[in-house]
Amino acid sequence: MSTFRPVELTLAAVSAETPDAVTLAFNDPAGELAGYLPGQFLTLNVAVGGKQHRRSYSLCSAPGLDAHPTVCVKRVPGGLVSNELVDNWKAGQTMQLFTPIGNFVCEPKPGARRHIVLVGAGSGITPLWSIAKSILTHEPGSQVSLIYGNRREDCIIFSEPIRQWQAQHPARFRVVHALTQPPAGWQGATGRIHGAMVVDLLRHLEPLQDVEETRYYLCGPQAMADDVEQALLGTGVVRRNIFRESFFSDSQVNHQETVEVGGAQAAAGGEGPFSVTIKHDGDTYEVEVPLGETILQAALDQDIDLPYSCQAGLCTACRAKCLSGAVEMDETEGLVESEIREGYVLLCVGHPKSAGIVVEVG
Ligand SMILES: Cc1cc2nc3c(=O)[nH]c(=O)nc-3n(C[C@H](O)[C@H](O)[C@H](O)COP(=O)(O)OP(=O)(O)OC[C@H]3O[C@@H](n4cnc5c(N)ncnc54)[C@H](O)[C@@H]3O)c2cc1C
Ligand code: FES
């Protein structure tokens, strides 16, 4: 059975977190979302203007710790779904959503002694907060450091729970807030989070006890994650210990990348239109992809039920392995280098660039 399946859940509570963010807590009596990992996200299917729209929202609740699976949605100016959720959704309403997925996870290992460094901005706190609570609870030998950027003090999501968890774990949970519009007398960091700032702050956040390894989880705008990652690499951190998730692609066509498998030659100009063979859940489909369209969109237009969430090349719900042929991606943020080398592609931003393409979803 596919791990990405629709369920219908009722909202147990909707509460204002900041002036422009709400938390949505779901009733899940049958445990449909049970087994999710800290850092994973849900895909909500929300009707706006008579049409269903899917959007990804990270779980900010910690599995086994918080009573309800919970997401926190921050308003994006002009955004279709975030404004609908912040303004109109109430406890008691039922929503269709898709079961948790995502690779931006940090699974607690009870005997481990690690330093888990979390760097986030704005709504990027959501998966980091699930990870922080899980590690502090289930990894008693580990330390957690959170560097969290916002515009103003009243924009800090989970400000009060963060303060409470700090009070409970003063030696194991250290937090630095950074504000771009700090109030007079502000004691935290000032300005947007950037690489040099993080490297500098980490000098003061050295673990108080011996640790076996340090892992870095970055969640915020792509530009912030790029800058912080480069700065960490510059200090000798190895890439495999840096994990990142972006909620929004800085540019529609950021990193065009062609994944070519089996020596297939892109046709003259590589334009097509080409037909693509898609294997999914034991079925095989032939999909004619019109020029300029993505493979996912062409499949959905033919009523082929494929997994997808963000449709922006960020979340990997639509990941597929390219078994032959050449696929060009508009965005590769969701994939790590090794996945690209192994031939994985994201169908929501993937365009066929040769004949004979076969992709297997999963
Ligand atoms: C894996 C993943 C997890 C996510 N988790 C969360 C979460 O926990 N909480 C949360 O609030 N959001 C989260 N997001 C973002 C969320 O899925 C939506 O993209 C966001 O709510 C905007 O949707 P919208 O329909 O309101 O905007 P849209 O109607 O899709 O977009 C409207 C306009 O705003 C721009 N835009 C879209 N998103 C952003 C953004 N984040 N910043 C700046 N401009 C933007 C678009 O380019 C467009 O021009 C996550 C995204 C991903 C991929
Ligand atoms: S649907 Fe999110 S990466 Fe394709």
CSV table of N, CA and C in Angstrom, one decimal, residues 163-293:
chain,number,residue,atom,x,y,z
A,163,ARG,N,10.3,29.1,25.5
A,163,ARG,CA,10.8,29.6,26.8
A,163,ARG,C,10.6,28.5,27.9
A,164,GLN,N,9.5,27.8,27.9
A,164,GLN,CA,9.2,26.8,28.9
A,164,GLN,C,10.2,25.6,28.8
A,165,TRP,N,10.4,25.2,27.5
A,165,TRP,CA,11.3,24.0,27.4
A,165,TRP,C,12.8,24.4,27.8
A,166,GLN,N,13.1,25.7,27.5
A,166,GLN,CA,14.5,26.1,27.9
A,166,GLN,C,14.6,26.1,29.5
A,167,ALA,N,13.5,26.5,30.1
A,167,ALA,CA,13.5,26.5,31.6
A,167,ALA,C,13.6,25.1,32.1
A,168,GLN,N,13.0,24.1,31.4
A,168,GLN,CA,13.0,22.7,31.9
A,168,GLN,C,14.4,22.1,31.6
A,169,HIS,N,15.1,22.5,30.5
A,169,HIS,CA,16.3,21.9,30.1
A,169,HIS,C,17.4,23.0,30.0
A,170,PRO,N,17.8,23.7,31.0
A,170,PRO,CA,18.7,24.8,30.8
A,170,PRO,C,20.0,24.4,30.3
A,171,ALA,N,20.5,23.3,30.6
A,171,ALA,CA,21.9,22.9,30.2
A,171,ALA,C,21.9,22.2,28.8
A,172,ARG,N,20.7,21.7,28.4
A,172,ARG,CA,20.7,20.9,27.2
A,172,ARG,C,20.0,21.6,26.0
A,173,PHE,N,19.3,22.7,26.3
A,173,PHE,CA,18.5,23.4,25.2
A,173,PHE,C,18.9,24.9,25.3
A,174,ARG,N,19.6,25.3,24.3
A,174,ARG,CA,20.0,26.7,24.2
A,174,ARG,C,19.5,27.4,23.0
A,175,VAL,N,19.0,28.6,23.1
A,175,VAL,CA,18.2,29.3,22.1
A,175,VAL,C,18.8,30.7,21.8
A,176,VAL,N,19.0,31.0,20.6
A,176,VAL,CA,19.3,32.4,20.3
A,176,VAL,C,18.3,32.9,19.3
A,177,HIS,N,17.5,33.9,19.6
A,177,HIS,CA,16.6,34.6,18.7
A,177,HIS,C,17.3,35.7,17.9
A,178,ALA,N,17.0,35.8,16.6
A,178,ALA,CA,17.6,36.9,15.9
A,178,ALA,C,16.4,37.7,15.3
A,179,LEU,N,16.4,39.0,15.4
A,179,LEU,CA,15.3,39.8,14.9
A,179,LEU,C,15.9,40.8,13.9
A,180,THR,N,15.1,41.1,12.8
A,180,THR,CA,15.5,42.1,11.9
A,180,THR,C,15.0,43.5,12.4
A,181,GLN,N,13.9,43.5,13.2
A,181,GLN,CA,13.4,44.7,13.8
A,181,GLN,C,13.3,44.6,15.3
A,182,PRO,N,14.5,44.6,15.9
A,182,PRO,CA,14.5,44.4,17.4
A,182,PRO,C,14.0,45.5,18.2
A,183,PRO,N,13.4,45.3,19.3
A,183,PRO,CA,12.9,46.4,20.2
A,183,PRO,C,14.1,47.0,20.9
A,184,ALA,N,13.9,48.2,21.5
A,184,ALA,CA,15.0,48.8,22.3
A,184,ALA,C,15.4,47.8,23.4
A,185,GLY,N,16.7,47.7,23.6
A,185,GLY,CA,17.2,46.9,24.7
A,185,GLY,C,17.3,45.4,24.4
A,186,TRP,N,17.1,45.0,23.1
A,186,TRP,CA,17.0,43.6,22.7
A,186,TRP,C,18.3,42.9,23.0
A,187,GLN,N,18.2,41.7,23.6
A,187,GLN,CA,19.4,41.0,24.1
A,187,GLN,C,19.9,40.0,23.1
A,188,GLY,N,19.1,39.6,22.1
A,188,GLY,CA,19.4,38.5,21.2
A,188,GLY,C,20.2,39.0,20.0
A,189,ALA,N,20.3,38.2,18.9
A,189,ALA,CA,21.1,38.6,17.7
A,189,ALA,C,20.2,39.6,16.9
A,190,THR,N,20.9,40.3,16.0
A,190,THR,CA,20.1,41.3,15.2
A,190,THR,C,20.4,41.1,13.8
A,191,GLY,N,19.4,41.2,12.9
A,191,GLY,CA,19.6,41.0,11.5
A,191,GLY,C,19.1,39.7,11.0
A,192,ARG,N,19.1,39.6,9.6
A,192,ARG,CA,18.7,38.3,9.0
A,192,ARG,C,19.8,37.2,9.4
A,193,ILE,N,19.3,36.0,9.5
A,193,ILE,CA,20.3,34.9,9.8
A,193,ILE,C,21.2,34.7,8.5
A,194,HIS,N,22.5,34.7,8.7
A,194,HIS,CA,23.4,34.4,7.6
A,194,HIS,C,24.5,33.5,8.1
A,195,GLY,N,25.3,33.0,7.1
A,195,GLY,CA,26.3,32.0,7.5
A,195,GLY,C,27.3,32.5,8.6
A,196,ALA,N,27.9,33.7,8.4
A,196,ALA,CA,28.9,34.2,9.3
A,196,ALA,C,28.3,34.3,10.7
A,197,MET,N,27.0,34.8,10.8
A,197,MET,CA,26.3,34.9,12.1
A,197,MET,C,26.2,33.6,12.8
A,198,VAL,N,25.8,32.6,12.0
A,198,VAL,CA,25.6,31.2,12.6
A,198,VAL,C,26.9,30.7,13.1
A,199,VAL,N,28.0,30.8,12.3
A,199,VAL,CA,29.3,30.3,12.7
A,199,VAL,C,29.7,31.0,14.0
A,200,ASP,N,29.5,32.3,14.0
A,200,ASP,CA,29.9,33.1,15.2
A,200,ASP,C,29.1,32.6,16.4
A,201,LEU,N,27.8,32.5,16.3
A,201,LEU,CA,27.0,32.1,17.4
A,201,LEU,C,27.3,30.7,17.9
A,202,LEU,N,27.7,29.8,17.0
A,202,LEU,CA,28.0,28.4,17.4
A,202,LEU,C,29.2,28.4,18.2
A,203,ARG,N,30.1,29.3,18.1
A,203,ARG,CA,31.3,29.4,19.0
A,203,ARG,C,30.8,29.5,20.5
A,204,HIS,N,29.7,30.2,20.7
A,204,HIS,CA,29.2,30.3,22.1
A,204,HIS,C,28.2,29.2,22.5
A,205,LEU,N,27.9,28.3,21.5
A,205,LEU,CA,27.0,27.3,21.8
A,205,LEU,C,27.6,25.9,21.8
A,206,GLU,N,28.9,25.9,22.0
A,206,GLU,CA,29.7,24.7,22.1
A,206,GLU,C,29.0,23.8,23.1
A,207,PRO,N,28.8,22.5,22.8
A,207,PRO,CA,28.2,21.6,23.8
A,207,PRO,C,28.9,21.6,25.2
A,208,LEU,N,28.1,21.5,26.2
A,208,LEU,CA,28.7,21.5,27.6
A,208,LEU,C,29.3,20.2,28.0
A,209,GLN,N,28.8,19.1,27.3
A,209,GLN,CA,29.4,17.8,27.5
A,209,GLN,C,29.9,17.2,26.2
A,210,ASP,N,30.7,16.1,26.3
A,210,ASP,CA,31.3,15.5,25.1
A,210,ASP,C,30.2,15.0,24.3
A,211,VAL,N,30.3,15.2,23.0
A,211,VAL,CA,29.3,14.6,22.1
A,211,VAL,C,30.0,13.8,21.0
A,212,GLU,N,29.3,12.8,20.4
A,212,GLU,CA,29.9,12.0,19.4
A,212,GLU,C,29.8,12.6,18.0
A,213,GLU,N,28.7,13.4,17.8
A,213,GLU,CA,28.6,14.0,16.5
A,213,GLU,C,27.7,15.2,16.6
A,214,THR,N,27.8,16.1,15.6
A,214,THR,CA,27.0,17.3,15.5
A,214,THR,C,26.2,17.3,14.2
A,215,ARG,N,24.9,17.5,14.2
A,215,ARG,CA,24.1,17.5,13.0
A,215,ARG,C,23.4,18.9,12.9
A,216,TYR,N,23.3,19.3,11.7
A,216,TYR,CA,22.8,20.7,11.5
A,216,TYR,C,21.5,20.5,10.6
A,217,TYR,N,20.4,21.1,11.1
A,217,TYR,CA,19.1,21.1,10.4
A,217,TYR,C,18.8,22.6,10.1
A,218,LEU,N,18.7,22.9,8.8
A,218,LEU,CA,18.4,24.2,8.3
A,218,LEU,C,17.0,24.3,7.7
A,219,CYS,N,16.2,25.2,8.1
A,219,CYS,CA,14.8,25.3,7.5
A,219,CYS,C,14.4,26.8,7.4
A,220,GLY,N,14.4,27.3,6.2
A,220,GLY,CA,14.0,28.7,6.0
A,220,GLY,C,14.2,29.0,4.5
A,221,PRO,N,14.3,30.3,4.2
A,221,PRO,CA,14.4,30.6,2.8
A,221,PRO,C,15.7,30.0,2.2
A,222,GLN,N,15.6,29.6,0.9
A,222,GLN,CA,16.7,28.9,0.2
A,222,GLN,C,18.0,29.7,0.4
A,223,ALA,N,17.9,31.1,0.2
A,223,ALA,CA,19.1,31.9,0.3
A,223,ALA,C,19.8,31.7,1.6
A,224,MET,N,19.0,31.7,2.7
A,224,MET,CA,19.5,31.5,4.1
A,224,MET,C,20.2,30.2,4.2
A,225,ALA,N,19.5,29.1,3.7
A,225,ALA,CA,20.1,27.8,3.8
A,225,ALA,C,21.4,27.7,3.1
A,226,ASP,N,21.4,28.3,1.8
A,226,ASP,CA,22.6,28.2,1.0
A,226,ASP,C,23.8,28.8,1.7
A,227,ASP,N,23.5,30.0,2.3
A,227,ASP,CA,24.6,30.8,2.9
A,227,ASP,C,25.1,30.1,4.2
A,228,VAL,N,24.2,29.6,5.0
A,228,VAL,CA,24.6,28.9,6.2
A,228,VAL,C,25.3,27.6,5.9
A,229,GLU,N,24.8,26.9,4.9
A,229,GLU,CA,25.5,25.6,4.5
A,229,GLU,C,26.9,25.9,4.1
A,230,GLN,N,27.1,26.9,3.2
A,230,GLN,CA,28.4,27.2,2.7
A,230,GLN,C,29.4,27.6,3.9
A,231,ALA,N,28.8,28.4,4.8
A,231,ALA,CA,29.7,28.8,6.0
A,231,ALA,C,30.1,27.6,6.8
A,232,LEU,N,29.1,26.7,7.0
A,232,LEU,CA,29.4,25.5,7.9
A,232,LEU,C,30.5,24.6,7.1
A,233,LEU,N,30.3,24.5,5.8
A,233,LEU,CA,31.3,23.7,5.1
A,233,LEU,C,32.6,24.3,5.2
A,234,GLY,N,32.7,25.6,5.2
A,234,GLY,CA,33.9,26.4,5.3
A,234,GLY,C,34.6,26.2,6.6
A,235,THR,N,33.9,25.8,7.7
A,235,THR,CA,34.5,25.5,9.0
A,235,THR,C,34.9,24.0,9.1
A,236,GLY,N,34.7,23.3,8.1
A,236,GLY,CA,35.1,21.8,8.1
A,236,GLY,C,33.9,20.9,8.4
A,237,VAL,N,32.7,21.4,8.5
A,237,VAL,CA,31.6,20.5,8.7
A,237,VAL,C,31.4,19.7,7.5
A,238,VAL,N,31.1,18.4,7.6
A,238,VAL,CA,31.0,17.5,6.4
A,238,VAL,C,29.5,17.6,5.9
A,239,ARG,N,29.4,17.6,4.6
A,239,ARG,CA,28.1,17.8,4.0
A,239,ARG,C,27.0,16.8,4.5
A,240,ARG,N,27.4,15.6,4.8
A,240,ARG,CA,26.4,14.6,5.1
A,240,ARG,C,25.8,14.9,6.5
A,241,ASN,N,26.4,15.8,7.3
A,241,ASN,CA,25.8,16.2,8.6
A,241,ASN,C,24.9,17.4,8.5
A,242,ILE,N,24.7,17.9,7.3
A,242,ILE,CA,23.9,19.1,7.1
A,242,ILE,C,22.6,18.7,6.4
A,243,PHE,N,21.5,19.0,7.0
A,243,PHE,CA,20.2,18.6,6.4
A,243,PHE,C,19.4,19.9,6.2
A,244,ARG,N,18.7,20.0,5.1
A,244,ARG,CA,17.9,21.3,4.8
A,244,ARG,C,16.6,21.0,4.2
A,245,GLU,N,15.7,21.9,4.5
A,245,GLU,CA,14.4,21.9,3.9
A,245,GLU,C,14.0,23.3,3.6
A,246,SER,N,13.4,23.6,2.4
A,246,SER,CA,12.9,24.9,2.0
A,246,SER,C,11.4,24.8,1.8
A,247,PHE,N,10.8,25.9,2.2
A,247,PHE,CA,9.3,25.9,2.1
A,247,PHE,C,8.9,26.6,0.8
A,248,PHE,N,9.9,27.3,0.2
A,248,PHE,CA,9.6,28.2,-0.9
A,248,PHE,C,10.8,28.3,-1.8
A,249,SER,N,10.6,28.1,-3.1
A,249,SER,CA,11.7,28.2,-4.0
A,249,SER,C,11.9,29.7,-4.4
A,250,ASP,N,13.2,30.1,-4.2
A,250,ASP,CA,13.5,31.6,-4.4
A,250,ASP,C,13.2,32.0,-5.9
A,251,SER,N,13.4,31.0,-6.8
A,251,SER,CA,13.2,31.3,-8.2
A,251,SER,C,12.5,30.1,-8.8
A,252,GLN,N,11.6,30.4,-9.8
A,252,GLN,CA,10.9,29.3,-10.4
A,252,GLN,C,11.9,28.4,-11.2
A,253,VAL,N,12.9,29.1,-11.8
A,253,VAL,CA,13.9,28.3,-12.6
A,253,VAL,C,15.3,28.6,-12.0
A,254,ASN,N,15.6,27.9,-10.9
A,254,ASN,CA,16.8,28.2,-10.2
A,254,ASN,C,18.0,27.4,-10.7
A,255,HIS,N,17.8,26.1,-10.5
A,255,HIS,CA,19.0,25.2,-10.8
A,255,HIS,C,18.5,24.2,-11.9
A,256,GLN,N,18.5,24.6,-13.2
A,256,GLN,CA,18.1,23.6,-14.2
A,256,GLN,C,19.1,22.5,-14.3
A,257,GLU,N,18.7,21.3,-14.2
A,257,GLU,CA,19.6,20.2,-14.1
A,257,GLU,C,19.0,19.0,-15.0
A,258,THR,N,19.8,18.4,-15.8
A,258,THR,CA,19.3,17.3,-16.6
A,258,THR,C,19.8,16.0,-16.1
A,259,VAL,N,18.9,15.1,-15.8
A,259,VAL,CA,19.3,13.8,-15.4
A,259,VAL,C,19.1,12.8,-16.6
A,260,GLU,N,20.2,12.2,-17.0
A,260,GLU,CA,20.2,11.4,-18.2
A,260,GLU,C,20.7,10.0,-17.8
A,261,VAL,N,19.9,9.0,-18.2
A,261,VAL,CA,20.3,7.7,-17.8
A,261,VAL,C,20.4,6.8,-19.0
A,262,GLY,N,21.4,5.9,-18.9
A,262,GLY,CA,21.5,4.8,-20.0
A,262,GLY,C,22.0,5.4,-21.3
A,263,GLY,N,22.6,6.6,-21.3
A,263,GLY,CA,23.3,7.1,-22.5
A,263,GLY,C,22.3,7.6,-23.5
A,264,ALA,N,21.0,7.8,-23.1
A,264,ALA,CA,20.0,8.2,-24.1
A,264,ALA,C,20.4,9.6,-24.6
A,265,GLN,N,20.3,9.8,-25.9
A,265,GLN,CA,20.6,11.1,-26.5
A,265,GLN,C,19.4,12.0,-26.5
A,266,ALA,N,19.5,13.2,-26.0
A,266,ALA,CA,18.4,14.1,-26.1
A,266,ALA,C,18.2,14.4,-27.6
A,267,ALA,N,16.9,14.4,-28.0
A,267,ALA,CA,16.6,14.6,-29.4
A,267,ALA,C,17.0,16.0,-29.8
A,268,ALA,N,17.1,16.3,-31.1
A,268,ALA,CA,17.6,17.6,-31.5
A,268,ALA,C,16.8,18.7,-30.8
A,269,GLY,N,17.6,19.5,-30.1
A,269,GLY,CA,17.0,20.6,-29.3
A,269,GLY,C,16.4,20.0,-28.0
A,270,GLY,N,16.2,18.7,-27.9
A,270,GLY,CA,15.7,18.2,-26.7
A,270,GLY,C,14.3,18.6,-26.3
A,271,GLU,N,13.5,19.1,-27.3
A,271,GLU,CA,12.2,19.8,-26.9
A,271,GLU,C,11.0,18.9,-26.9
A,272,GLY,N,10.9,17.9,-27.8
A,272,GLY,CA,9.7,17.1,-27.8
A,272,GLY,C,8.6,17.6,-28.7
A,273,PRO,N,7.3,17.4,-28.3
A,273,PRO,CA,6.9,16.7,-27.1
A,273,PRO,C,7.3,15.2,-27.1
A,274,PHE,N,7.5,14.6,-25.9
A,274,PHE,CA,7.9,13.3,-25.8
A,274,PHE,C,6.9,12.5,-24.9
A,275,SER,N,6.9,11.2,-25.1
A,275,SER,CA,6.0,10.4,-24.3
A,275,SER,C,6.9,9.8,-23.2
A,276,VAL,N,6.3,9.6,-22.0
A,276,VAL,CA,7.1,9.1,-20.8
A,276,VAL,C,6.3,7.9,-20.3
A,277,THR,N,7.1,6.9,-20.0
A,277,THR,CA,6.5,5.7,-19.3
A,277,THR,C,6.6,5.9,-17.8
A,278,ILE,N,5.5,5.8,-17.1
A,278,ILE,CA,5.6,6.0,-15.6
A,278,ILE,C,5.1,4.7,-14.9
A,279,LYS,N,6.0,4.2,-14.0
A,279,LYS,CA,5.6,3.1,-13.3
A,279,LYS,C,5.3,3.5,-11.8
A,280,HIS,N,4.1,3.1,-11.4
A,280,HIS,CA,3.7,3.5,-10.0
A,280,HIS,C,2.8,2.5,-9.4
A,281,ASP,N,3.2,2.0,-8.2
A,281,ASP,CA,2.3,1.0,-7.4
A,281,ASP,C,1.9,-0.2,-8.3
A,282,GLY,N,2.8,-0.7,-9.0
A,282,GLY,CA,2.5,-1.9,-9.8
A,282,GLY,C,1.8,-1.7,-11.2
A,283,ASP,N,1.5,-0.4,-11.5
A,283,ASP,CA,0.9,-0.1,-12.8
A,283,ASP,C,1.9,0.7,-13.7
A,284,THR,N,1.6,0.6,-15.0
A,284,THR,CA,2.5,1.3,-15.9
A,284,THR,C,1.6,2.2,-16.8
A,285,TYR,N,2.0,3.4,-17.0
A,285,TYR,CA,1.2,4.4,-17.8
A,285,TYR,C,2.1,5.0,-18.8
A,286,GLU,N,1.5,5.3,-20.0
A,286,GLU,CA,2.2,6.0,-21.1
A,286,GLU,C,1.6,7.4,-21.1
A,287,VAL,N,2.4,8.4,-20.9
A,287,VAL,CA,1.9,9.8,-20.8
A,287,VAL,C,2.6,10.7,-21.9
A,288,GLU,N,1.8,11.3,-22.7
A,288,GLU,CA,2.3,12.3,-23.7
A,288,GLU,C,2.5,13.6,-23.0
A,289,VAL,N,3.7,14.1,-22.9
A,289,VAL,CA,3.9,15.4,-22.2
A,289,VAL,C,4.0,16.6,-23.2
A,290,PRO,N,3.0,17.5,-23.2
A,290,PRO,CA,3.0,18.6,-24.1
A,290,PRO,C,4.2,19.5,-23.8
A,291,LEU,N,4.7,20.2,-24.8
A,291,LEU,CA,5.8,21.1,-24.7
A,291,LEU,C,5.6,22.0,-23.5
A,292,GLY,N,6.6,22.2,-22.7
A,292,GLY,CA,6.6,23.2,-21.6
A,292,GLY,C,5.9,22.7,-20.4
A,293,GLU,N,5.2,21.5,-20.5
A,293,GLU,CA,4.5,21.0,-19.3
A,293,GLU,C,5.4,20.1,-18.5
